[in-house]
Amino acid sequence: MNLPNAQTRTALEATLWDRASKLVTERWSIIESLAQALLAKPTTLQPPIEIQRNWSHGQTNLEKWTSGLEIVEFFEKMGISCHVRAVSAGIYSPDL
């Protein structure tokens, strides 16, 4: 956030932090369920592109992952509508 006034920036940061904290608290059971589903997955080798990009900073070449389709199915079971958007579609800028 490049706001001209430090006081305005600080106030906005506090507002956003409060909003984010409330959202996480309200949806904690869903967040925890998704984390448990991911942790239940087997550990696999990272794809070569992830290793080349040093995503794990040389600490490991193992990961746990889930597909976009599995994420959509998970959220649909929770009554949350979502879809997978291809990276090739470009930058996504939602109206906030």
PDB file of C-alpha atoms in Angstrom:
ATOM      1  CA  MET A   1       0.000   0.000   0.000  1.00  0.00           C
ATOM      2  CA  ASN A   2       1.550   3.209  -1.126  1.00  0.00           C
ATOM      3  CA  LEU A   3      -0.539   5.739   0.741  1.00  0.00           C
ATOM      4  CA  PRO A   4       0.789   9.281   1.083  1.00  0.00           C
ATOM      5  CA  ASN A   5      -0.004   9.511   4.782  1.00  0.00           C
ATOM      6  CA  ALA A   6       1.555   7.149   7.351  1.00  0.00           C
ATOM      7  CA  GLN A   7      -1.367   7.619   9.731  1.00  0.00           C
ATOM      8  CA  THR A   8      -3.861   6.655   6.999  1.00  0.00           C
ATOM      9  CA  ARG A   9      -1.756   3.639   6.069  1.00  0.00           C
ATOM     10  CA  THR A  10      -1.546   2.511   9.699  1.00  0.00           C
ATOM     11  CA  ALA A  11      -5.311   2.855  10.130  1.00  0.00           C
ATOM     12  CA  LEU A  12      -5.994   0.918   6.932  1.00  0.00           C
ATOM     13  CA  GLU A  13      -3.552  -1.839   7.919  1.00  0.00           C
ATOM     14  CA  ALA A  14      -5.343  -2.172  11.270  1.00  0.00           C
ATOM     15  CA  THR A  15      -8.730  -2.366   9.536  1.00  0.00           C
ATOM     16  CA  LEU A  16      -7.523  -4.989   7.075  1.00  0.00           C
ATOM     17  CA  TRP A  17      -5.852  -7.013   9.848  1.00  0.00           C
ATOM     18  CA  ASP A  18      -9.091  -6.958  11.851  1.00  0.00           C
ATOM     19  CA  ARG A  19     -11.133  -8.027   8.833  1.00  0.00           C
ATOM     20  CA  ALA A  20      -8.713 -10.849   7.979  1.00  0.00           C
ATOM     21  CA  SER A  21      -8.676 -12.072  11.591  1.00  0.00           C
ATOM     22  CA  LYS A  22     -12.476 -12.188  11.686  1.00  0.00           C
ATOM     23  CA  LEU A  23     -12.661 -14.092   8.392  1.00  0.00           C
ATOM     24  CA  VAL A  24     -10.149 -16.675   9.592  1.00  0.00           C
ATOM     25  CA  THR A  25     -11.971 -17.077  12.910  1.00  0.00           C
ATOM     26  CA  GLU A  26     -15.345 -17.462  11.169  1.00  0.00           C
ATOM     27  CA  ARG A  27     -14.000 -20.032   8.722  1.00  0.00           C
ATOM     28  CA  TRP A  28     -11.461 -21.806  10.898  1.00  0.00           C
ATOM     29  CA  SER A  29     -13.199 -25.198  10.719  1.00  0.00           C
ATOM     30  CA  ILE A  30     -13.045 -25.100   6.899  1.00  0.00           C
ATOM     31  CA  ILE A  31      -9.386 -24.004   6.932  1.00  0.00           C
ATOM     32  CA  GLU A  32      -8.524 -26.780   9.376  1.00  0.00           C
ATOM     33  CA  SER A  33     -10.424 -29.383   7.318  1.00  0.00           C
ATOM     34  CA  LEU A  34      -8.562 -28.398   4.154  1.00  0.00           C
ATOM     35  CA  ALA A  35      -5.231 -28.571   5.992  1.00  0.00           C
ATOM     36  CA  GLN A  36      -6.066 -32.036   7.334  1.00  0.00           C
ATOM     37  CA  ALA A  37      -7.023 -33.226   3.839  1.00  0.00           C
ATOM     38  CA  LEU A  38      -3.691 -31.993   2.486  1.00  0.00           C
ATOM     39  CA  LEU A  39      -1.703 -33.512   5.348  1.00  0.00           C
ATOM     40  CA  ALA A  40      -3.375 -36.869   4.659  1.00  0.00           C
ATOM     41  CA  LYS A  41      -1.908 -36.875   1.149  1.00  0.00           C
ATOM     42  CA  PRO A  42       1.275 -38.854   0.468  1.00  0.00           C
ATOM     43  CA  THR A  43       4.585 -37.054   0.163  1.00  0.00           C
ATOM     44  CA  THR A  44       5.782 -36.844  -3.450  1.00  0.00           C
ATOM     45  CA  LEU A  45       8.779 -35.450  -5.288  1.00  0.00           C
ATOM     46  CA  GLN A  46       8.471 -31.848  -6.403  1.00  0.00           C
ATOM     47  CA  PRO A  47       8.228 -31.383 -10.157  1.00  0.00           C
ATOM     48  CA  PRO A  48      11.563 -30.363 -11.715  1.00  0.00           C
ATOM     49  CA  ILE A  49      10.326 -26.803 -12.369  1.00  0.00           C
ATOM     50  CA  GLU A  50       9.714 -26.278  -8.628  1.00  0.00           C
ATOM     51  CA  ILE A  51      13.196 -27.566  -7.805  1.00  0.00           C
ATOM     52  CA  GLN A  52      14.728 -25.347 -10.520  1.00  0.00           C
ATOM     53  CA  ARG A  53      12.898 -22.323  -9.136  1.00  0.00           C
ATOM     54  CA  ASN A  54      14.219 -23.238  -5.675  1.00  0.00           C
ATOM     55  CA  TRP A  55      10.783 -23.032  -4.050  1.00  0.00           C
ATOM     56  CA  SER A  56      12.034 -24.911  -0.996  1.00  0.00           C
ATOM     57  CA  HIS A  57      15.309 -22.963  -0.846  1.00  0.00           C
ATOM     58  CA  GLY A  58      17.277 -26.194  -1.130  1.00  0.00           C
ATOM     59  CA  GLN A  59      15.744 -27.617   2.053  1.00  0.00           C
ATOM     60  CA  THR A  60      13.811 -30.436   0.395  1.00  0.00           C
ATOM     61  CA  ASN A  61      12.549 -31.776  -2.882  1.00  0.00           C
ATOM     62  CA  LEU A  62       9.460 -33.370  -1.330  1.00  0.00           C
ATOM     63  CA  GLU A  63       5.971 -31.960  -1.116  1.00  0.00           C
ATOM     64  CA  LYS A  64       2.331 -32.680  -0.465  1.00  0.00           C
ATOM     65  CA  TRP A  65      -0.087 -31.318  -3.004  1.00  0.00           C
ATOM     66  CA  THR A  66      -3.668 -31.546  -4.160  1.00  0.00           C
ATOM     67  CA  SER A  67      -5.151 -30.813  -7.556  1.00  0.00           C
ATOM     68  CA  GLY A  68      -7.307 -27.835  -8.375  1.00  0.00           C
ATOM     69  CA  LEU A  69     -10.229 -30.172  -9.058  1.00  0.00           C
ATOM     70  CA  GLU A  70      -9.881 -31.676  -5.567  1.00  0.00           C
ATOM     71  CA  ILE A  71      -9.910 -28.175  -4.066  1.00  0.00           C
ATOM     72  CA  VAL A  72     -13.085 -27.302  -5.989  1.00  0.00           C
ATOM     73  CA  GLU A  73     -14.731 -30.535  -4.827  1.00  0.00           C
ATOM     74  CA  PHE A  74     -13.670 -29.846  -1.218  1.00  0.00           C
ATOM     75  CA  PHE A  75     -15.178 -26.359  -1.221  1.00  0.00           C
ATOM     76  CA  GLU A  76     -18.354 -27.509  -2.993  1.00  0.00           C
ATOM     77  CA  LYS A  77     -18.905 -30.038  -0.175  1.00  0.00           C
ATOM     78  CA  MET A  78     -18.629 -27.100   2.228  1.00  0.00           C
ATOM     79  CA  GLY A  79     -21.243 -25.166   0.243  1.00  0.00           C
ATOM     80  CA  ILE A  80     -18.685 -22.736  -1.187  1.00  0.00           C
ATOM     81  CA  SER A  81     -18.787 -22.104  -4.911  1.00  0.00           C
ATOM     82  CA  CYS A  82     -15.399 -21.864  -6.629  1.00  0.00           C
ATOM     83  CA  HIS A  83     -13.528 -22.735  -9.798  1.00  0.00           C
ATOM     84  CA  VAL A  84      -9.963 -23.203 -10.981  1.00  0.00           C
ATOM     85  CA  ARG A  85      -8.604 -20.406 -13.114  1.00  0.00           C
ATOM     86  CA  ALA A  86      -5.773 -21.221 -15.500  1.00  0.00           C
ATOM     87  CA  VAL A  87      -2.523 -19.302 -15.045  1.00  0.00           C
ATOM     88  CA  SER A  88      -2.585 -18.713 -18.798  1.00  0.00           C
ATOM     89  CA  ALA A  89      -5.717 -16.567 -18.285  1.00  0.00           C
ATOM     90  CA  GLY A  90      -3.481 -13.781 -16.964  1.00  0.00           C
ATOM     91  CA  ILE A  91      -3.594 -11.624 -13.845  1.00  0.00           C
ATOM     92  CA  TYR A  92      -6.812 -11.713 -11.845  1.00  0.00           C
ATOM     93  CA  SER A  93      -7.968  -8.433 -10.321  1.00  0.00           C
ATOM     94  CA  PRO A  94     -11.239  -8.878  -8.459  1.00  0.00           C
ATOM     95  CA  ASP A  95     -13.411  -5.933  -7.533  1.00  0.00           C
ATOM     96  CA  LEU A  96     -12.969  -5.537  -3.791  1.00  0.00           C
TER      97      LEU A  96
END
